[in-house]
JSON list of C-alpha atoms in Angstrom, two decimals:
[
{"chain": "A", "resi": 818, "resn": "MET", "atom": "CA", "xyz": [0.00, 0.00, 0.00]},
{"chain": "A", "resi": 819, "resn": "ALA", "atom": "CA", "xyz": [2.86, 2.38, 0.76]},
{"chain": "A", "resi": 820, "resn": "SER", "atom": "CA", "xyz": [4.25, 1.93, -2.75]},
{"chain": "A", "resi": 821, "resn": "ILE", "atom": "CA", "xyz": [0.88, 2.91, -4.22]},
{"chain": "A", "resi": 822, "resn": "LEU", "atom": "CA", "xyz": [0.89, 6.11, -2.16]},
{"chain": "A", "resi": 823, "resn": "SER", "atom": "CA", "xyz": [4.45, 6.83, -3.28]},
{"chain": "A", "resi": 824, "resn": "GLN", "atom": "CA", "xyz": [3.32, 6.47, -6.88]},
{"chain": "A", "resi": 825, "resn": "LEU", "atom": "CA", "xyz": [0.42, 8.89, -6.26]},
{"chain": "A", "resi": 826, "resn": "VAL", "atom": "CA", "xyz": [2.84, 11.47, -4.90]},
{"chain": "A", "resi": 827, "resn": "ARG", "atom": "CA", "xyz": [5.23, 11.04, -7.86]},
{"chain": "A", "resi": 828, "resn": "ASP", "atom": "CA", "xyz": [2.34, 11.40, -10.31]},
{"chain": "A", "resi": 829, "resn": "GLU", "atom": "CA", "xyz": [1.07, 14.50, -8.46]},
{"chain": "A", "resi": 830, "resn": "ARG", "atom": "CA", "xyz": [-2.30, 12.84, -7.86]},
{"chain": "A", "resi": 831, "resn": "LEU", "atom": "CA", "xyz": [-2.30, 13.06, -4.05]},
{"chain": "A", "resi": 832, "resn": "PHE", "atom": "CA", "xyz": [-3.41, 16.20, -2.23]},
{"chain": "A", "resi": 833, "resn": "VAL", "atom": "CA", "xyz": [-3.70, 16.91, 1.49]},
{"chain": "A", "resi": 834, "resn": "VAL", "atom": "CA", "xyz": [-6.34, 19.32, 2.80]},
{"chain": "A", "resi": 835, "resn": "GLU", "atom": "CA", "xyz": [-7.08, 20.63, 6.27]},
{"chain": "A", "resi": 836, "resn": "SER", "atom": "CA", "xyz": [-10.61, 19.22, 6.35]},
{"chain": "A", "resi": 837, "resn": "LEU", "atom": "CA", "xyz": [-13.56, 18.14, 4.24]},
{"chain": "A", "resi": 838, "resn": "SER", "atom": "CA", "xyz": [-17.03, 19.34, 5.08]},
{"chain": "A", "resi": 839, "resn": "ALA", "atom": "CA", "xyz": [-20.41, 20.19, 3.66]},
{"chain": "A", "resi": 840, "resn": "ASP", "atom": "CA", "xyz": [-22.76, 22.69, 5.25]},
{"chain": "A", "resi": 841, "resn": "THR", "atom": "CA", "xyz": [-25.87, 20.95, 3.97]},
{"chain": "A", "resi": 842, "resn": "PRO", "atom": "CA", "xyz": [-26.57, 17.51, 2.52]},
{"chain": "A", "resi": 843, "resn": "LYS", "atom": "CA", "xyz": [-27.04, 18.87, -1.01]},
{"chain": "A", "resi": 844, "resn": "THR", "atom": "CA", "xyz": [-25.49, 17.01, -3.93]},
{"chain": "A", "resi": 845, "resn": "LYS", "atom": "CA", "xyz": [-25.46, 20.06, -6.22]},
{"chain": "A", "resi": 846, "resn": "ALA", "atom": "CA", "xyz": [-23.62, 22.19, -3.67]},
{"chain": "A", "resi": 847, "resn": "PHE", "atom": "CA", "xyz": [-21.01, 19.48, -3.09]},
{"chain": "A", "resi": 848, "resn": "ALA", "atom": "CA", "xyz": [-20.65, 18.90, -6.84]},
{"chain": "A", "resi": 849, "resn": "ASP", "atom": "CA", "xyz": [-20.01, 22.63, -7.28]},
{"chain": "A", "resi": 850, "resn": "GLN", "atom": "CA", "xyz": [-17.42, 22.52, -4.48]},
{"chain": "A", "resi": 851, "resn": "VAL", "atom": "CA", "xyz": [-15.62, 19.63, -6.19]},
{"chain": "A", "resi": 852, "resn": "LYS", "atom": "CA", "xyz": [-15.76, 21.40, -9.55]},
{"chain": "A", "resi": 853, "resn": "ASN", "atom": "CA", "xyz": [-14.38, 24.62, -8.01]},
{"chain": "A", "resi": 854, "resn": "MET", "atom": "CA", "xyz": [-11.45, 22.60, -6.69]},
{"chain": "A", "resi": 855, "resn": "GLY", "atom": "CA", "xyz": [-10.72, 21.61, -10.30]},
{"chain": "A", "resi": 856, "resn": "LEU", "atom": "CA", "xyz": [-11.50, 17.95, -9.69]},
{"chain": "A", "resi": 857, "resn": "ASP", "atom": "CA", "xyz": [-13.64, 15.65, -11.79]},
{"chain": "A", "resi": 858, "resn": "GLN", "atom": "CA", "xyz": [-12.80, 12.08, -10.77]},
{"chain": "A", "resi": 859, "resn": "VAL", "atom": "CA", "xyz": [-11.73, 12.08, -7.13]},
{"chain": "A", "resi": 860, "resn": "LEU", "atom": "CA", "xyz": [-11.40, 9.93, -4.03]},
{"chain": "A", "resi": 861, "resn": "PHE", "atom": "CA", "xyz": [-11.72, 11.79, -0.72]},
{"chain": "A", "resi": 862, "resn": "VAL", "atom": "CA", "xyz": [-10.22, 10.12, 2.35]},
{"chain": "A", "resi": 863, "resn": "THR", "atom": "CA", "xyz": [-11.26, 11.36, 5.80]},
{"chain": "A", "resi": 864, "resn": "LYS", "atom": "CA", "xyz": [-10.61, 10.17, 9.32]},
{"chain": "A", "resi": 865, "resn": "GLN", "atom": "CA", "xyz": [-14.30, 10.04, 10.13]},
{"chain": "A", "resi": 866, "resn": "LEU", "atom": "CA", "xyz": [-17.10, 10.34, 7.60]},
{"chain": "A", "resi": 867, "resn": "ASP", "atom": "CA", "xyz": [-19.24, 13.45, 8.00]},
{"chain": "A", "resi": 868, "resn": "GLU", "atom": "CA", "xyz": [-22.92, 12.72, 7.39]},
{"chain": "A", "resi": 869, "resn": "ASN", "atom": "CA", "xyz": [-23.45, 15.79, 5.19]},
{"chain": "A", "resi": 870, "resn": "VAL", "atom": "CA", "xyz": [-20.40, 14.90, 3.08]},
{"chain": "A", "resi": 871, "resn": "TYR", "atom": "CA", "xyz": [-21.66, 11.32, 2.69]},
{"chain": "A", "resi": 872, "resn": "LEU", "atom": "CA", "xyz": [-25.19, 12.37, 1.74]},
{"chain": "A", "resi": 873, "resn": "SER", "atom": "CA", "xyz": [-23.90, 15.06, -0.63]},
{"chain": "A", "resi": 874, "resn": "SER", "atom": "CA", "xyz": [-21.43, 12.82, -2.44]},
{"chain": "A", "resi": 875, "resn": "ARG", "atom": "CA", "xyz": [-23.18, 9.47, -2.70]},
{"chain": "A", "resi": 876, "resn": "ASN", "atom": "CA", "xyz": [-24.98, 10.30, -5.98]},
{"chain": "A", "resi": 877, "resn": "LEU", "atom": "CA", "xyz": [-21.93, 11.70, -7.75]},
{"chain": "A", "resi": 878, "resn": "PRO", "atom": "CA", "xyz": [-20.65, 9.03, -10.17]},
{"chain": "A", "resi": 879, "resn": "ASN", "atom": "CA", "xyz": [-16.99, 10.10, -10.18]},
{"chain": "A", "resi": 880, "resn": "VAL", "atom": "CA", "xyz": [-16.64, 10.93, -6.48]},
{"chain": "A", "resi": 881, "resn": "LEU", "atom": "CA", "xyz": [-16.05, 8.50, -3.63]},
{"chain": "A", "resi": 882, "resn": "VAL", "atom": "CA", "xyz": [-15.64, 9.40, 0.03]},
{"chain": "A", "resi": 883, "resn": "LEU", "atom": "CA", "xyz": [-14.07, 6.82, 2.35]},
{"chain": "A", "resi": 884, "resn": "GLU", "atom": "CA", "xyz": [-12.76, 6.73, 5.87]},
{"chain": "A", "resi": 885, "resn": "ALA", "atom": "CA", "xyz": [-9.03, 6.09, 6.16]},
{"chain": "A", "resi": 886, "resn": "GLN", "atom": "CA", "xyz": [-9.61, 2.58, 7.51]},
{"chain": "A", "resi": 887, "resn": "GLN", "atom": "CA", "xyz": [-11.67, 1.71, 4.40]},
{"chain": "A", "resi": 888, "resn": "ILE", "atom": "CA", "xyz": [-9.24, 2.59, 1.62]},
{"chain": "A", "resi": 889, "resn": "ASP", "atom": "CA", "xyz": [-7.96, -0.14, -0.64]},
{"chain": "A", "resi": 890, "resn": "PRO", "atom": "CA", "xyz": [-5.47, -0.29, -3.52]},
{"chain": "A", "resi": 891, "resn": "TYR", "atom": "CA", "xyz": [-8.20, -0.46, -6.17]},
{"chain": "A", "resi": 892, "resn": "SER", "atom": "CA", "xyz": [-9.82, 2.79, -5.00]},
{"chain": "A", "resi": 893, "resn": "LEU", "atom": "CA", "xyz": [-6.46, 4.55, -4.85]},
{"chain": "A", "resi": 894, "resn": "LEU", "atom": "CA", "xyz": [-5.67, 3.57, -8.42]},
{"chain": "A", "resi": 895, "resn": "ARG", "atom": "CA", "xyz": [-9.16, 4.02, -9.89]},
{"chain": "A", "resi": 896, "resn": "TYR", "atom": "CA", "xyz": [-9.52, 7.75, -9.24]},
{"chain": "A", "resi": 897, "resn": "LYS", "atom": "CA", "xyz": [-7.45, 10.40, -11.01]},
{"chain": "A", "resi": 898, "resn": "LYS", "atom": "CA", "xyz": [-6.99, 12.46, -7.84]},
{"chain": "A", "resi": 899, "resn": "VAL", "atom": "CA", "xyz": [-6.89, 11.47, -4.18]},
{"chain": "A", "resi": 900, "resn": "VAL", "atom": "CA", "xyz": [-7.62, 14.13, -1.56]},
{"chain": "A", "resi": 901, "resn": "VAL", "atom": "CA", "xyz": [-6.75, 13.21, 2.02]},
{"chain": "A", "resi": 902, "resn": "THR", "atom": "CA", "xyz": [-7.47, 15.23, 5.15]},
{"chain": "A", "resi": 903, "resn": "LYS", "atom": "CA", "xyz": [-4.63, 15.88, 7.61]},
{"chain": "A", "resi": 904, "resn": "GLU", "atom": "CA", "xyz": [-6.37, 13.78, 10.27]},
{"chain": "A", "resi": 905, "resn": "ALA", "atom": "CA", "xyz": [-6.68, 10.89, 7.81]},
{"chain": "A", "resi": 906, "resn": "VAL", "atom": "CA", "xyz": [-2.96, 11.11, 7.00]},
{"chain": "A", "resi": 907, "resn": "ALA", "atom": "CA", "xyz": [-2.17, 10.73, 10.71]},
{"chain": "A", "resi": 908, "resn": "GLN", "atom": "CA", "xyz": [-4.51, 7.76, 10.95]},
{"chain": "A", "resi": 909, "resn": "LEU", "atom": "CA", "xyz": [-2.99, 6.12, 7.89]},
{"chain": "A", "resi": 910, "resn": "GLU", "atom": "CA", "xyz": [0.48, 6.53, 9.38]},
{"chain": "A", "resi": 911, "resn": "GLU", "atom": "CA", "xyz": [-0.70, 4.78, 12.55]},
{"chain": "A", "resi": 912, "resn": "GLN", "atom": "CA", "xyz": [-2.30, 1.95, 10.55]},
{"chain": "A", "resi": 913, "resn": "TRP", "atom": "CA", "xyz": [0.72, 1.26, 8.38]},
{"chain": "A", "resi": 914, "resn": "VAL", "atom": "CA", "xyz": [3.54, 1.67, 10.90]}
]
């Protein structure tokens, strides 16, 4: 799994953000937020899944939101971009060390 993450970094497909949130459970608003970030096919990895983020993203065909403990190699390779929250990075480090 670590080699896959290394490849994502080399290919400039991995991004770390402070947090991921949605004010309301509205798919259109979340889709606009993703579009404004310049992303079209993206995997978001969070430490703990926010209910509004889940409800907002579940109907978007090219967006997947997972908790850090749920990620798998297929998901990491399937999406063009991977956005990870800082808390999720810390959790991933704990899981893999």
